[in-house]
């Protein structure tokens, strides 16, 4: 049984869509900054294989870094990722088979990637590890490691919170079984000198994460600090603290536009940024320079991209860049 | 016509109140909900305080809103594995159309509703046309939309989220309708809870009191027999898929309006939670049996368990285990009650 579309519906909808189509007041997100840069002519093929989740804001910035470097150097950069170490190892093998001029790998689970990384090194491909796997980087034959030490970053947060007089902290973990996240919480605990309790939430269900943090704050009124390990959870924690009427201070690892805004507004104490853009960008640049000129920065010492603290003083400037997906 | 037999027909025999209660699909879930409420209330004062209730009702409402159409779809004999990820699609669509393309916020709401209805139609049309299990068709839709959500969001925004909807003209009215709070006993209750109750009532009314509801039970119970007696099974199935997508539109937009921002990965993994809520609420995986109220009670159980574990101060590393055990227990209890009820009917 087929009915014709009611005429009145079209009569209402079409003008509504047309009249209201382009009012610039709505397009608050239309981007206004584009990272500049010329284009070099190195024409190398660089393969990047990370463990980052596809919808993760942190890794989308790393990816943006590799792509910007590719544009600036005139290299062609491919980016693949898979959180499962077995699959990531397969992606590395696939990349090596295409004989790239350089390989960038993040090693969240170094043991599982050992064989694949060694195969790349044996094939004569220069490898740089980024973000995770600093301890194993050298022994697997990588040129250097670019990243931020999670424990050091955690300790920086712990120290800063202690200075603010915080004693009882919940550390909100958004991915079960991620070693780096546990290291961050442990780092916080090292320097805080008070209580640190881990709270497990799900990054794919942020409204639930908010309710869980709220529940924790309601249950234990003595909690005076909340540390989140990812930018997306941080904004939900902010809402939870407001909802619980708690005066807990909030600090987070990693950065996005919402976090920068909250720091500017004073709703968040500070954010620890490990500058993911640099991890991606520098890796491609360094591989290019190694290939062209055999340069290795610092003679192969690990290059630290963080931790830098984003506080009220510098948040406003960072906020502008954040919207473009590079901070 | 022969005269009616003198002895009473067992089909119209008088059934006791208790038995009539027991054969209702949602009865087992209701008992489970009471048990879990009492259990966590003993564990924590805050859990049963108004603030605590507001908190776990909020968590339950997000699941519950979707569980109602998902249960109706299950009664109609089908699954929608793309129900979770569609929440993200709806919210992202509204957000991108407004904050990047400059479309009026109400126009984008209408446009994203049309988009969602189209997705539901494709799901339903493919299922009825090909005769393939809805499990496979919607699994394809699930994976496809996951890619589209991420791909389009990255393409347009350079990041993995759409934010700043709260800066758009017209936002405040929407916020009042979808994301505000109502003060009860001095504590803020999310307005989504009211919407949840309303939609549960509507769903239950549609299932039990309308011709469409009869068609749903018939389609899920025995599609061939239904077709033979003139039930438009294909149209019913397509309508159910479109209903699920329409609710995903509602929930997705509730989320972006409430928070002003939405992430590309929103809803992934939630589709199974909706099905779990429907099953706890008495829906059979084979279709033809279940209730909308039951699905909402299932969502309530899920919400209470999830938050209760935190209120009880249990180690959250074990959280999923607790949830899994609670769910299994609830389903087993449900099964037991139903079997008992069916035996006592004879």
XYZ file of C-alpha atoms in Angstrom:
673
model
C 0.000 0.000 0.000
C 1.715 3.140 -1.206
C 0.680 6.577 -0.113
C 1.826 9.766 -1.748
C 4.014 12.003 0.336
C 1.699 14.553 1.860
C 2.071 17.851 -0.009
C 1.866 19.910 3.145
C 4.961 18.197 4.523
C 7.056 19.277 1.563
C 5.467 22.709 1.699
C 6.647 23.103 5.276
C 10.022 21.422 5.011
C 11.454 22.877 1.842
C 11.141 26.568 2.790
C 12.316 25.761 6.313
C 15.478 24.209 4.960
C 16.026 26.938 2.396
C 15.318 30.022 4.473
C 17.413 28.828 7.349
C 20.125 27.285 5.264
C 23.084 29.574 5.665
C 23.107 31.727 8.749
C 26.715 32.142 9.776
C 25.750 32.484 13.437
C 25.283 28.733 13.524
C 28.569 27.632 12.038
C 30.533 28.240 15.195
C 32.960 25.496 14.306
C 33.890 26.516 10.785
C 37.684 26.234 10.947
C 39.736 29.399 10.709
C 43.235 28.155 11.262
C 45.209 25.959 8.904
C 48.722 24.954 9.773
C 51.021 26.412 7.169
C 54.263 25.063 5.826
C 55.795 24.700 2.426
C 56.376 21.483 0.651
C 59.764 19.874 0.401
C 60.706 17.507 -2.344
C 62.150 14.512 -0.544
C 59.484 12.131 -1.911
C 60.209 9.366 0.597
C 57.597 6.773 1.501
C 57.030 6.706 5.259
C 54.740 4.133 6.892
C 53.200 4.834 10.303
C 51.647 1.987 12.318
C 50.238 2.801 15.758
C 48.105 1.136 18.424
C 45.703 4.084 18.662
C 41.959 3.541 18.612
C 40.376 4.978 15.482
C 37.988 7.280 17.324
C 40.534 8.480 19.864
C 41.151 12.238 19.887
C 44.776 11.819 20.972
C 45.689 9.600 18.046
C 43.865 11.744 15.554
C 46.313 14.513 16.523
C 49.315 12.177 16.117
C 47.976 11.276 12.692
C 47.536 14.963 11.815
C 51.196 15.473 12.816
C 52.458 12.736 10.509
C 50.378 14.056 7.643
C 51.484 17.655 8.121
C 55.135 16.516 8.199
C 54.523 14.506 5.038
C 53.200 17.638 3.353
C 56.041 19.812 4.639
C 58.767 17.322 3.667
C 57.112 16.276 0.428
C 56.992 12.647 1.616
C 54.079 10.304 1.102
C 52.893 9.126 4.506
C 50.553 6.189 5.154
C 48.901 5.802 8.549
C 47.482 2.519 9.889
C 46.440 1.598 13.383
C 45.019 -1.226 15.416
C 44.740 -1.543 19.185
C 45.150 -5.324 19.034
C 48.900 -6.123 19.196
C 48.569 -9.152 16.910
C 46.818 -7.130 14.247
C 49.228 -4.228 14.680
C 52.071 -6.644 14.131
C 50.372 -7.786 10.924
C 50.040 -4.171 9.793
C 53.777 -3.671 10.364
C 54.573 -6.737 8.233
C 52.298 -5.453 5.492
C 53.994 -2.051 5.594
C 57.463 -3.618 5.459
C 56.461 -5.686 2.418
C 55.855 -2.470 0.529
C 59.479 -1.456 1.181
C 58.986 2.014 2.682
C 61.911 4.401 3.242
C 61.074 4.637 6.915
C 58.766 3.145 9.528
C 57.159 4.773 12.581
C 55.734 2.418 15.227
C 54.094 2.935 18.605
C 54.689 -0.006 20.955
C 51.990 -0.236 23.628
C 52.772 -3.936 23.853
C 56.474 -4.196 22.906
C 56.849 -7.983 23.353
C 54.126 -8.708 20.828
C 55.659 -6.384 18.240
C 59.269 -7.464 18.772
C 59.424 -9.901 15.857
C 57.709 -7.590 13.378
C 59.876 -4.593 14.288
C 63.024 -6.742 14.002
C 61.926 -7.915 10.555
C 61.675 -4.271 9.506
C 65.125 -3.495 10.898
C 66.611 -6.586 9.196
C 65.085 -5.457 5.905
C 67.179 -2.300 6.240
C 64.268 0.016 6.974
C 65.019 2.763 9.520
C 62.524 2.563 12.401
C 61.536 5.217 14.930
C 59.290 4.292 17.852
C 56.854 6.853 19.222
C 54.631 7.344 22.258
C 55.062 3.966 23.970
C 57.859 1.396 24.175
C 60.790 3.602 25.146
C 62.500 0.901 27.219
C 62.620 -1.586 24.337
C 63.152 0.842 21.479
C 66.953 0.668 21.394
C 67.268 -3.090 21.836
C 64.841 -3.789 19.001
C 67.098 -1.748 16.680
C 65.105 1.490 16.373
C 66.997 4.718 15.624
C 65.383 6.587 18.479
C 62.199 6.980 20.522
C 59.958 10.023 20.563
C 57.457 10.216 23.397
C 56.654 11.227 26.896
C 57.418 9.151 29.966
C 54.054 8.204 31.511
C 55.412 7.805 35.025
C 57.183 11.185 34.881
C 53.972 12.788 33.596
C 51.970 11.134 36.388
C 54.466 12.385 38.949
C 54.177 15.910 37.564
C 50.420 15.746 38.130
C 50.865 14.286 41.618
C 53.305 17.033 42.603
C 51.076 19.794 41.287
C 47.986 18.402 43.044
C 49.918 18.050 46.300
C 50.893 21.728 46.007
C 47.189 22.519 45.735
C 46.526 20.647 48.974
C 44.680 17.709 47.421
C 44.703 14.501 49.503
C 42.140 11.998 48.222
C 42.114 11.443 44.462
C 40.168 9.214 42.078
C 42.057 8.317 38.930
C 39.569 7.624 36.112
C 40.811 4.886 33.736
C 38.925 4.803 30.421
C 40.574 1.781 28.745
C 40.908 -1.493 30.623
C 44.296 -3.175 30.305
C 46.270 -0.228 28.933
C 49.639 -0.254 30.710
C 50.405 3.441 30.095
C 47.201 4.492 31.833
C 48.026 2.431 34.908
C 51.517 3.998 34.931
C 49.994 7.467 34.941
C 47.852 6.676 37.987
C 50.835 5.086 39.716
C 52.908 8.210 38.985
C 50.222 10.400 40.523
C 50.192 8.186 43.609
C 54.018 8.380 43.927
C 54.100 12.107 44.448
C 50.690 12.861 45.960
C 51.382 11.214 49.279
C 47.643 10.708 49.803
C 45.051 8.202 48.635
C 44.623 7.396 44.941
C 41.731 5.110 43.929
C 41.326 3.939 40.334
C 37.859 4.076 38.766
C 37.186 2.072 35.602
C 34.906 3.625 32.956
C 34.172 3.028 29.259
C 35.422 5.551 26.699
C 32.616 4.559 24.297
C 29.883 5.390 26.791
C 30.737 8.789 28.185
C 27.330 9.621 29.721
C 27.713 6.476 31.833
C 31.256 7.517 32.733
C 29.839 10.791 34.002
C 27.235 9.023 36.164
C 29.898 6.686 37.574
C 32.182 9.555 38.582
C 29.157 11.320 40.085
C 28.265 8.190 42.052
C 31.803 7.938 43.411
C 31.785 11.580 44.486
C 28.406 11.180 46.200
C 29.510 8.053 47.994
C 32.811 9.407 49.295
C 32.566 13.064 50.268
C 36.238 13.220 51.237
C 37.358 13.018 47.595
C 38.973 16.359 46.835
C 40.690 15.591 43.531
C 39.767 13.918 40.241
C 42.384 12.956 37.658
C 41.197 11.845 34.221
C 43.514 10.153 31.726
C 41.902 11.339 28.512
C 40.461 14.628 27.327
C 36.984 13.303 26.466
C 36.446 11.882 29.943
C 37.748 15.099 31.501
C 34.783 17.182 30.348
C 32.377 14.559 31.708
C 34.217 14.598 35.039
C 33.783 18.361 35.097
C 30.013 17.923 34.753
C 30.003 15.170 37.394
C 31.813 17.362 39.918
C 29.287 20.139 39.317
C 26.413 17.641 39.568
C 27.612 16.244 42.873
C 28.085 19.720 44.308
C 31.619 18.612 45.114
C 34.540 20.995 45.407
C 37.021 18.425 44.099
C 39.794 19.818 41.919
C 40.068 18.392 38.416
C 43.198 17.737 36.371
C 43.562 15.728 33.202
C 46.053 14.092 30.910
C 45.811 15.069 27.249
C 44.114 17.983 25.666
C 41.290 18.965 23.367
C 39.287 22.114 22.726
C 36.783 21.427 25.512
C 39.553 20.850 28.047
C 41.372 24.027 27.037
C 38.085 25.916 27.398
C 37.487 24.458 30.868
C 40.999 25.460 31.961
C 40.413 28.992 30.659
C 37.122 29.138 32.595
C 38.832 27.897 35.746
C 36.679 24.751 35.900
C 39.734 22.583 35.454
C 43.003 23.093 37.281
C 45.363 22.095 34.503
C 45.933 19.620 31.687
C 49.100 17.639 31.035
C 49.932 17.690 27.368
C 52.474 15.337 25.843
C 52.114 17.171 22.523
C 51.011 14.264 20.332
C 51.290 16.391 17.200
C 55.057 16.576 17.735
C 55.325 12.800 18.178
C 53.873 12.257 14.737
C 55.477 15.279 13.103
C 59.010 14.803 14.426
C 59.053 11.089 13.635
C 58.426 11.730 9.952
C 60.844 14.685 9.829
C 63.577 12.734 11.603
C 63.207 9.724 9.338
C 63.386 12.027 6.322
C 66.545 13.679 7.601
C 68.087 10.320 8.458
C 67.351 9.011 4.996
C 68.631 12.169 3.275
C 71.482 13.149 5.552
C 72.005 10.314 8.108
C 71.140 12.719 10.948
C 69.893 11.333 14.233
C 68.736 13.851 16.850
C 70.602 13.543 20.143
C 72.547 10.601 18.781
C 69.610 8.306 19.416
C 68.703 9.450 22.940
C 64.937 9.322 23.545
C 63.313 12.611 22.570
C 60.742 13.794 25.136
C 57.732 15.715 23.840
C 56.206 16.222 27.284
C 54.968 16.666 29.901
C 53.951 20.279 29.452
C 51.312 21.757 31.735
C 48.452 23.711 30.194
C 47.302 26.129 32.889
C 45.137 29.221 33.000
C 48.115 31.253 31.745
C 48.558 29.569 28.381
C 45.235 27.795 27.839
C 43.585 30.562 25.819
C 46.286 30.498 23.149
C 46.234 26.693 22.973
C 42.422 26.702 22.750
C 42.577 28.431 19.349
C 44.914 25.780 17.962
C 42.932 22.947 19.503
C 39.980 23.579 17.202
C 42.184 22.837 14.196
C 43.031 19.366 15.507
C 46.726 20.003 16.059
C 46.744 20.444 19.845
C -22.762 -25.586 14.395
C -22.572 -27.953 17.305
C -23.631 -26.818 20.694
C -20.927 -25.747 23.100
C -19.679 -28.580 25.262
C -21.133 -28.605 28.729
C -17.786 -28.818 30.521
C -15.830 -25.628 30.890
C -13.379 -24.761 28.150
C -9.897 -24.546 29.712
C -9.054 -21.606 27.444
C -11.629 -19.370 29.069
C -11.299 -20.798 32.562
C -10.901 -18.342 35.387
C -7.263 -17.750 36.206
C -6.111 -16.562 39.612
C -4.573 -13.115 40.064
C -1.169 -14.528 41.004
C -1.027 -16.720 37.911
C -2.149 -13.893 35.692
C 0.689 -11.784 37.092
C 3.211 -14.566 36.687
C 2.562 -15.077 32.995
C 3.266 -11.436 32.230
C 6.650 -11.167 30.492
C 7.882 -8.323 32.666
C 7.031 -9.942 35.995
C 10.363 -11.691 36.572
C 12.261 -8.520 35.755
C 10.156 -6.515 38.207
C 11.037 -8.901 41.019
C 14.690 -8.737 39.989
C 14.592 -4.936 40.076
C 13.143 -4.920 43.574
C 15.758 -7.415 44.795
C 18.620 -5.391 43.325
C 17.245 -2.149 44.722
C 16.980 -3.620 48.216
C 20.414 -5.220 47.909
C 22.255 -2.009 47.024
C 20.155 0.055 49.434
C 21.508 -2.077 52.250
C 25.048 -1.581 50.922
C 24.874 2.195 50.663
C 22.800 5.015 52.121
C 23.574 7.267 49.210
C 22.187 4.722 46.729
C 18.665 5.140 48.097
C 18.939 8.877 48.771
C 17.255 11.224 46.244
C 20.662 12.204 44.814
C 21.570 8.549 44.325
C 18.220 7.702 42.757
C 18.571 10.646 40.356
C 21.972 9.311 39.364
C 21.037 5.727 38.585
C 17.757 6.685 36.960
C 19.793 8.881 34.627
C 22.023 5.974 33.626
C 18.999 3.713 33.216
C 17.103 6.202 31.070
C 19.732 6.258 28.311
C 19.556 2.491 28.019
C 15.810 2.383 28.598
C 14.854 4.823 25.857
C 16.532 2.609 23.263
C 15.489 -0.658 24.899
C 11.794 0.065 24.209
C 11.975 0.085 20.371
C 14.669 -2.610 20.446
C 12.277 -4.825 22.451
C 9.438 -4.106 19.999
C 11.754 -5.044 17.147
C 12.724 -8.248 18.967
C 9.064 -9.124 19.497
C 8.725 -8.596 15.750
C 11.429 -11.231 15.330
C 14.492 -9.109 14.498
C 17.678 -7.610 15.941
C 19.229 -4.264 15.195
C 22.940 -4.406 15.905
C 23.316 -0.916 14.464
C 21.014 0.588 17.121
C 23.938 1.801 19.256
C 26.091 3.293 16.557
C 23.040 5.044 15.052
C 22.899 7.178 18.205
C 26.283 8.552 17.230
C 25.245 9.018 13.605
C 22.213 11.076 14.623
C 24.059 13.330 17.054
C 27.028 13.836 14.739
C 24.740 14.641 11.798
C 22.895 17.342 13.728
C 26.149 18.732 15.116
C 27.991 18.878 11.799
C 25.062 20.328 9.874
C 24.673 23.063 12.461
C 28.103 23.994 13.726
C 30.034 23.469 10.484
C 27.554 23.948 7.675
C 25.626 26.737 9.363
C 22.203 25.148 8.995
C 19.511 26.273 11.428
C 19.434 23.958 14.415
C 15.776 22.951 13.928
C 16.305 22.354 10.234
C 19.253 20.086 11.067
C 17.092 18.207 13.536
C 14.537 17.559 10.797
C 17.267 16.648 8.321
C 18.965 14.235 10.716
C 15.579 12.641 11.487
C 15.032 12.058 7.769
C 18.536 10.591 7.525
C 17.881 8.227 10.431
C 14.514 7.144 9.027
C 16.283 6.404 5.756
C 18.841 4.243 7.579
C 16.038 2.386 9.345
C 14.260 1.910 6.056
C 17.377 0.457 4.420
C 17.789 -1.970 7.333
C 14.162 -3.062 7.147
C 13.981 -3.166 3.358
C 17.117 -5.294 3.055
C 15.892 -7.691 5.731
C 12.444 -8.156 4.173
C 13.686 -8.180 0.577
C 16.610 -10.598 0.954
C 15.194 -12.787 3.717
C 18.682 -12.813 5.269
C 18.871 -12.784 9.070
C 18.622 -9.247 10.457
C 21.691 -10.137 12.530
C 23.842 -10.093 9.369
C 22.184 -7.132 7.656
C 22.422 -4.875 10.696
C 25.933 -6.111 11.469
C 26.888 -4.722 8.066
C 25.071 -1.479 8.874
C 26.825 -1.358 12.263
C 30.289 -1.635 10.727
C 29.457 0.701 7.861
C 28.071 3.451 10.081
C 31.036 3.096 12.425
C 33.275 3.937 9.464
C 31.023 6.741 8.245
C 30.787 8.311 11.710
C 34.543 8.428 12.057
C 35.369 9.210 8.431
C 32.920 12.084 8.011
C 33.720 13.545 11.425
C 37.464 13.508 10.730
C 36.929 14.918 7.247
C 34.807 17.815 8.436
C 36.241 18.632 11.847
C 39.862 17.424 11.764
C 39.177 15.935 15.186
C 37.052 13.058 16.419
C 34.288 15.059 18.020
C 31.751 17.734 17.198
C 31.519 20.350 19.919
C 30.211 23.842 20.680
C 26.554 23.140 19.888
C 25.846 25.177 23.014
C 27.010 28.339 21.242
C 24.373 28.020 18.511
C 21.222 30.217 18.469
C 18.176 28.248 19.555
C 20.210 25.908 21.737
C 18.630 26.935 25.009
C 15.105 25.920 24.072
C 16.407 22.521 22.968
C 18.384 22.180 26.161
C 15.188 22.803 28.139
C 13.324 20.121 26.212
C 16.005 17.440 26.013
C 18.747 18.108 28.515
C 17.431 20.071 31.477
C 16.832 18.836 34.995
C 13.715 18.787 37.119
C 14.104 19.317 40.826
C 12.516 16.563 42.923
C 13.168 16.463 46.668
C 15.758 19.162 46.120
C 17.828 17.020 43.775
C 18.175 17.482 40.009
C 16.540 14.689 37.982
C 17.344 14.560 34.267
C 14.352 15.314 32.066
C 15.342 12.297 29.949
C 13.835 10.165 32.718
C 10.416 11.686 31.971
C 10.877 11.050 28.256
C 11.819 7.478 29.069
C 8.621 6.928 31.084
C 6.536 8.554 28.344
C 8.040 6.489 25.535
C 7.728 3.290 27.574
C 4.029 4.009 28.070
C 3.599 4.802 24.380
C 5.444 1.650 23.320
C 3.429 -0.494 25.684
C 0.175 1.052 24.469
C 1.157 0.489 20.843
C 2.047 -3.138 21.527
C -1.016 -4.058 23.555
C -3.826 -1.806 22.365
C -3.302 -1.118 18.675
C -3.598 -3.066 15.450
C 0.064 -2.320 14.758
C 0.914 -4.010 18.066
C -1.017 -7.113 17.058
C 0.851 -7.176 13.768
C 4.173 -7.017 15.654
C 3.325 -10.046 17.811
C 1.995 -11.899 14.786
C 5.004 -11.098 12.586
C 7.448 -12.225 15.255
C 5.414 -15.261 16.288
C 4.904 -16.847 12.888
C 5.640 -14.725 9.817
C 4.184 -17.205 7.320
C 0.927 -17.738 9.136
C 0.634 -13.983 9.634
C 1.189 -13.308 5.959
C -1.468 -15.876 5.108
C -4.076 -14.184 7.262
C -3.283 -10.808 5.757
C -0.867 -9.215 8.204
C 1.445 -6.847 6.292
C 4.585 -8.457 7.759
C 7.067 -6.663 5.499
C 5.604 -3.273 6.247
C 5.527 -4.036 9.969
C 9.182 -5.092 9.935
C 10.297 -2.000 8.032
C 8.265 0.218 10.361
C 9.936 -1.395 13.387
C 13.429 -0.763 12.026
C 12.460 2.837 11.264
C 11.054 3.184 14.773
C 14.367 2.009 16.234
C 16.269 4.510 14.096
C 13.878 7.294 15.065
C 14.575 6.560 18.723
C 18.325 6.546 18.003
C 17.748 10.006 16.549
C 16.049 11.095 19.763
C 18.719 9.642 22.054
C 21.638 10.882 19.929
C 20.284 14.409 19.856
C 19.530 14.276 23.563
C 23.193 13.490 24.068
C 24.621 16.262 21.911
C 22.142 18.787 23.306
C 22.837 17.811 26.882
C 26.627 17.950 26.613
C 27.010 20.366 23.693
C 29.463 17.883 22.212
C 29.464 14.347 20.816
C 32.254 11.905 19.940
C 32.617 9.852 16.793
C 32.745 6.577 18.721
C 29.540 7.155 20.696
C 27.211 4.178 21.041
C 29.573 1.456 19.841
C 28.964 -1.585 22.044
C 25.681 -0.219 23.403
C 23.572 -2.266 20.965
C 24.189 -5.399 23.025
C 23.213 -3.627 26.245
C 19.845 -2.703 24.700
C 19.270 -6.315 23.697
C 20.298 -7.461 27.180
C 17.785 -5.058 28.749
C 15.044 -6.356 26.446
C 15.883 -9.980 27.254
C 15.936 -9.362 31.021
C 12.584 -7.694 30.531
C 11.160 -10.936 29.166
C 11.675 -10.725 25.392
C 12.408 -14.036 23.719
C 15.304 -14.118 21.261
C 13.020 -15.985 18.867
C 10.439 -13.205 18.716
C 6.695 -13.125 19.292
C 6.915 -12.638 23.044
C 7.956 -9.771 25.284
C 6.981 -6.361 26.573
C 8.035 -2.734 26.366
C 7.626 -2.182 30.091
C 9.798 -5.236 30.686
C 12.576 -3.775 28.560
C 12.454 -0.589 30.600
C 12.624 -2.561 33.824
C 15.607 -4.393 32.320
C 17.251 -1.026 31.699
C 16.459 -0.056 35.280
C 18.204 -3.195 36.540
C 21.203 -2.393 34.389
C 21.334 1.219 35.611
C 21.021 0.238 39.269
C 23.689 -2.446 38.990
C 26.131 -0.223 37.154
C 25.908 2.630 39.639
C 25.307 0.380 42.644
C 28.724 -1.184 42.275
C 30.312 2.228 42.674
C 28.042 3.166 45.596
C 28.881 -0.122 47.297
C 32.553 0.846 47.005
C 33.506 -2.364 45.245
C 36.713 -2.431 43.234
C 35.701 -1.129 39.823
C 38.245 -3.363 38.034
C 35.748 -6.197 38.537
C 32.823 -4.114 37.374
C 32.029 -6.066 34.201
C 32.063 -9.357 36.114
C 29.483 -8.042 38.576
C 27.315 -6.781 35.760
C 27.589 -10.078 33.897
C 26.702 -12.119 36.977
C 23.758 -9.854 37.828
C 22.436 -10.106 34.303
C 22.735 -13.890 34.188
C 20.992 -14.149 37.556
C 18.181 -11.900 36.401
C 17.648 -13.890 33.212
C 17.718 -17.211 35.075
C 15.196 -15.959 37.621
C 13.075 -14.755 34.765
C 13.228 -18.122 33.063
C 12.336 -19.897 36.291
C 9.336 -17.703 36.974
C 8.080 -18.097 33.417
C 8.419 -21.880 33.463
C 6.637 -22.053 36.796
C 3.886 -19.849 35.445
C 3.446 -21.944 32.329
C 3.253 -25.184 34.311
C 0.783 -23.794 36.783
C -1.478 -22.824 33.907
C -2.091 -26.483 33.041
